């Protein structure tokens, strides 16, 4: 690759065509006070060896080798080697949107398989090719429910991730929908408040496990929504769906989620993968794009972009969303991951996470430094109240090599002192015991 955009000879020829003798003459019409008359304050260029050494020095400033007990939306799961092996194939790694099915069958089939797996996980009929992340998936579900029900107000539980609710409120500022929050009680959605608020709403939005790791009564939330004529939107963790009942079987109309746990690394918090699935009757109101399986004139199977109801393809007033891309490579990672671990493997991973989380929960409470936050059942994540300065505790443990949970008070002042811990299958009993010992010594 050439790094010099034009040669001196090319520049002279261009100036001659324009009819000026020099660059200064070319820029002469620009007022002198608007011109930069000194060199730009940039360091001198580096050789390749010098540049590599500087980048390595910068990377060494990152902390590495930390044992993480943090989650709250981004989880430290193991990624099998086969995931990167498949993703790094040039045909997948560099592919753009598969508009032309005759040259994109591999990419289209991969997306189709991903959609099928999402349907199997969520208990839904149709899934799209993914959206940006869990937060945008939740918001798109709310907007879709408003289109389906022709209602304006949506009810979201306070136990849904605060950042997801912030994204929802940001979209609502455009006036398309009104957002009302249902209060929490003992770490889960207050069912009595939900019944009252759901009346006249387009959708009821809950998450299970929720932000605090607690398992919600999804069936009851869906019933509350349907009694009020609203759609039930459930956000789910895809790993936990290995052992938990699919939301579709509990009455959900739309299921969304963050797909990062499925074969995607934490990568400093992104990119995410927005899972989105719904009942077939809502197909034409779904956002994003959907790949379908068909046959050609000779009866041979093939894959095509069946639905893509965005502004680029249809009239703006008919578009279901301005989502302009799916996260195809992340979706492929999820499909490869699920193919590699299988249904039994996913269930095993989920059980390991849950068992280790409960072990850590009881051990931390036994130190006397934490109190229970909720009596609701929890899965791989849980919240506890700390009896001291949360930030001081986390910084002290960071120095000892641990990411000691997520400070919930950073999201909401009412949650000051609450710490959310997550445990994945990667954490060993020895790591958990060592962490608890460090906590007890503070």
GROMACS .gro file of N, CA and C in nm, residues 98-163:
model
  198
   98UNK      N    1  -2.497  -0.875   0.269
   98UNK     CA    2  -2.520  -0.972   0.159
   98UNK      C    3  -2.641  -0.937   0.074
   99UNK      N    4  -2.632  -0.822   0.004
   99UNK     CA    5  -2.745  -0.783  -0.080
   99UNK      C    6  -2.766  -0.881  -0.196
  100UNK      N    7  -2.655  -0.932  -0.252
  100UNK     CA    8  -2.666  -1.016  -0.370
  100UNK      C    9  -2.659  -1.163  -0.329
  101UNK      N   10  -2.772  -1.232  -0.327
  101UNK     CA   11  -2.772  -1.370  -0.279
  101UNK      C   12  -2.686  -1.462  -0.363
  102UNK      N   13  -2.669  -1.430  -0.493
  102UNK     CA   14  -2.592  -1.520  -0.578
  102UNK      C   15  -2.445  -1.525  -0.540
  103UNK      N   16  -2.397  -1.426  -0.465
  103UNK     CA   17  -2.256  -1.428  -0.424
  103UNK      C   18  -2.241  -1.430  -0.272
  104UNK      N   19  -2.352  -1.447  -0.199
  104UNK     CA   20  -2.346  -1.435  -0.052
  104UNK      C   21  -2.411  -1.552   0.019
  105UNK      N   22  -2.417  -1.668  -0.045
  105UNK     CA   23  -2.491  -1.779   0.016
  105UNK      C   24  -2.433  -1.820   0.152
  106UNK      N   25  -2.300  -1.818   0.165
  106UNK     CA   26  -2.240  -1.858   0.293
  106UNK      C   27  -2.279  -1.766   0.406
  107UNK      N   28  -2.268  -1.635   0.382
  107UNK     CA   29  -2.304  -1.537   0.484
  107UNK      C   30  -2.452  -1.544   0.515
  108UNK      N   31  -2.534  -1.555   0.412
  108UNK     CA   32  -2.679  -1.562   0.432
  108UNK      C   33  -2.718  -1.687   0.511
  109UNK      N   34  -2.657  -1.800   0.479
  109UNK     CA   35  -2.691  -1.922   0.554
  109UNK      C   36  -2.647  -1.911   0.699
  110UNK      N   37  -2.530  -1.849   0.723
  110UNK     CA   38  -2.483  -1.832   0.860
  110UNK      C   39  -2.582  -1.748   0.941
  111UNK      N   40  -2.632  -1.640   0.879
  111UNK     CA   41  -2.730  -1.557   0.949
  111UNK      C   42  -2.860  -1.635   0.973
  112UNK      N   43  -2.900  -1.712   0.871
  112UNK     CA   44  -3.023  -1.792   0.885
  112UNK      C   45  -3.010  -1.891   1.001
  113UNK      N   46  -2.893  -1.956   1.011
  113UNK     CA   47  -2.872  -2.051   1.120
  113UNK      C   48  -2.875  -1.978   1.254
  114UNK      N   49  -2.815  -1.859   1.259
  114UNK     CA   50  -2.817  -1.779   1.382
  114UNK      C   51  -2.961  -1.747   1.422
  115UNK      N   52  -3.041  -1.701   1.325
  115UNK     CA   53  -3.181  -1.669   1.354
  115UNK      C   54  -3.254  -1.791   1.408
  116UNK      N   55  -3.228  -1.907   1.348
  116UNK     CA   56  -3.297  -2.030   1.392
  116UNK      C   57  -3.260  -2.064   1.536
  117UNK      N   58  -3.133  -2.046   1.571
  117UNK     CA   59  -3.089  -2.075   1.707
  117UNK      C   60  -3.151  -1.978   1.807
  118UNK      N   61  -3.163  -1.851   1.770
  118UNK     CA   62  -3.225  -1.752   1.859
  118UNK      C   63  -3.371  -1.789   1.883
  119UNK      N   64  -3.439  -1.835   1.777
  119UNK     CA   65  -3.579  -1.879   1.793
  119UNK      C   66  -3.587  -1.997   1.889
  120UNK      N   67  -3.495  -2.093   1.874
  120UNK     CA   68  -3.497  -2.210   1.962
  120UNK      C   69  -3.471  -2.171   2.107
  121UNK      N   70  -3.381  -2.076   2.128
  121UNK     CA   71  -3.349  -2.032   2.264
  121UNK      C   72  -3.465  -1.958   2.329
  122UNK      N   73  -3.530  -1.872   2.253
  122UNK     CA   74  -3.630  -1.782   2.311
  122UNK      C   75  -3.771  -1.837   2.306
  123UNK      N   76  -3.794  -1.942   2.225
  123UNK     CA   77  -3.930  -1.994   2.211
  123UNK      C   78  -4.016  -1.908   2.122
  124UNK      N   79  -3.953  -1.831   2.034
  124UNK     CA   80  -4.026  -1.743   1.943
  124UNK      C   81  -4.031  -1.804   1.803
  125UNK      N   82  -4.112  -1.743   1.716
  125UNK     CA   83  -4.130  -1.795   1.580
  125UNK      C   84  -4.027  -1.740   1.482
  126UNK      N   85  -3.993  -1.612   1.496
  126UNK     CA   86  -3.903  -1.547   1.401
  126UNK      C   87  -3.801  -1.462   1.477
  127UNK      N   88  -3.683  -1.454   1.421
  127UNK     CA   89  -3.578  -1.367   1.478
  127UNK      C   90  -3.516  -1.288   1.365
  128UNK      N   91  -3.469  -1.168   1.397
  128UNK     CA   92  -3.401  -1.091   1.292
  128UNK      C   93  -3.251  -1.122   1.294
  129UNK      N   94  -3.179  -1.056   1.204
  129UNK     CA   95  -3.036  -1.086   1.188
  129UNK      C   96  -2.951  -1.016   1.292
  130UNK      N   97  -3.014  -0.966   1.399
  130UNK     CA   98  -2.952  -0.897   1.511
  130UNK      C   99  -2.959  -0.746   1.492
  131UNK      N  100  -2.952  -0.676   1.606
  131UNK     CA  101  -2.939  -0.530   1.607
  131UNK      C  102  -2.815  -0.497   1.690
  132UNK      N  103  -2.797  -0.368   1.722
  132UNK     CA  104  -2.668  -0.325   1.777
  132UNK      C  105  -2.632  -0.393   1.910
  133UNK      N  106  -2.724  -0.389   2.004
  133UNK     CA  107  -2.695  -0.446   2.136
  133UNK      C  108  -2.827  -0.468   2.210
  134UNK      N  109  -2.817  -0.514   2.333
  134UNK     CA  110  -2.939  -0.544   2.409
  134UNK      C  111  -3.024  -0.421   2.433
  135UNK      N  112  -2.959  -0.307   2.457
  135UNK     CA  113  -3.034  -0.184   2.486
  135UNK      C  114  -3.118  -0.139   2.366
  136UNK      N  115  -3.057  -0.142   2.247
  136UNK     CA  116  -3.133  -0.101   2.129
  136UNK      C  117  -3.238  -0.206   2.095
  137UNK      N  118  -3.212  -0.332   2.125
  137UNK     CA  119  -3.312  -0.436   2.101
  137UNK      C  120  -3.435  -0.410   2.188
  138UNK      N  121  -3.413  -0.376   2.315
  138UNK     CA  122  -3.526  -0.347   2.404
  138UNK      C  123  -3.605  -0.228   2.353
  139UNK      N  124  -3.533  -0.124   2.310
  139UNK     CA  125  -3.600  -0.003   2.262
  139UNK      C  126  -3.678  -0.031   2.134
  140UNK      N  127  -3.618  -0.107   2.042
  140UNK     CA  128  -3.689  -0.142   1.919
  140UNK      C  129  -3.814  -0.224   1.950
  141UNK      N  130  -3.807  -0.306   2.053
  141UNK     CA  131  -3.926  -0.384   2.093
  141UNK      C  132  -4.037  -0.292   2.141
  142UNK      N  133  -3.999  -0.189   2.217
  142UNK     CA  134  -4.100  -0.094   2.266
  142UNK      C  135  -4.164  -0.019   2.149
  143UNK      N  136  -4.082   0.025   2.054
  143UNK     CA  137  -4.135   0.097   1.938
  143UNK      C  138  -4.224   0.005   1.854
  144UNK      N  139  -4.183  -0.121   1.842
  144UNK     CA  140  -4.262  -0.217   1.764
  144UNK      C  141  -4.397  -0.242   1.832
  145UNK      N  142  -4.396  -0.253   1.963
  145UNK     CA  143  -4.521  -0.274   2.036
  145UNK      C  144  -4.615  -0.156   2.017
  146UNK      N  145  -4.559  -0.035   2.013
  146UNK     CA  146  -4.642   0.083   1.990
  146UNK      C  147  -4.706   0.079   1.851
  147UNK      N  148  -4.631   0.031   1.751
  147UNK     CA  149  -4.687   0.021   1.616
  147UNK      C  150  -4.797  -0.085   1.611
  148UNK      N  151  -4.773  -0.197   1.678
  148UNK     CA  152  -4.870  -0.308   1.673
  148UNK      C  153  -5.000  -0.270   1.745
  149UNK      N  154  -4.988  -0.214   1.863
  149UNK     CA  155  -5.106  -0.185   1.945
  149UNK      C  156  -5.167  -0.048   1.915
  150UNK      N  157  -5.089   0.035   1.841
  150UNK     CA  158  -5.131   0.174   1.812
  150UNK      C  159  -5.155   0.250   1.942
  151UNK      N  160  -5.072   0.218   2.041
  151UNK     CA  161  -5.074   0.291   2.168
  151UNK      C  162  -4.941   0.365   2.184
  152UNK      N  163  -4.939   0.456   2.281
  152UNK     CA  164  -4.825   0.548   2.291
  152UNK      C  165  -4.735   0.520   2.411
  153UNK      N  166  -4.789   0.461   2.516
  153UNK     CA  167  -4.715   0.451   2.643
  153UNK      C  168  -4.662   0.310   2.663
  154UNK      N  169  -4.537   0.300   2.710
  154UNK     CA  170  -4.479   0.170   2.743
  154UNK      C  171  -4.436   0.172   2.889
  155UNK      N  172  -4.445   0.055   2.954
  155UNK     CA  173  -4.410   0.042   3.096
  155UNK      C  174  -4.288  -0.047   3.106
  156UNK      N  175  -4.181   0.008   3.162
  156UNK     CA  176  -4.058  -0.068   3.180
  156UNK      C  177  -4.029  -0.082   3.328
  157UNK      N  178  -3.989  -0.199   3.368
  157UNK     CA  179  -3.960  -0.224   3.509
  157UNK      C  180  -3.831  -0.153   3.551
  158UNK      N  181  -3.829  -0.107   3.676
  158UNK     CA  182  -3.708  -0.046   3.732
  158UNK      C  183  -3.595  -0.148   3.747
  159UNK      N  184  -3.627  -0.275   3.735
  159UNK     CA  185  -3.524  -0.378   3.749
  159UNK      C  186  -3.454  -0.408   3.617
  160UNK      N  187  -3.497  -0.343   3.508
  160UNK     CA  188  -3.424  -0.355   3.381
  160UNK      C  189  -3.296  -0.271   3.393
  161UNK      N  190  -3.190  -0.314   3.327
  161UNK     CA  191  -3.061  -0.245   3.337
  161UNK      C  192  -3.078  -0.094   3.320
  162UNK      N  193  -3.022  -0.014   3.412
  162UNK     CA  194  -3.039   0.133   3.404
  162UNK      C  195  -2.994   0.192   3.270
  163UNK      N  196  -2.888   0.139   3.213
  163UNK     CA  197  -2.840   0.194   3.084
  163UNK      C  198  -2.936   0.159   2.972
   0.00000   0.00000   0.00000
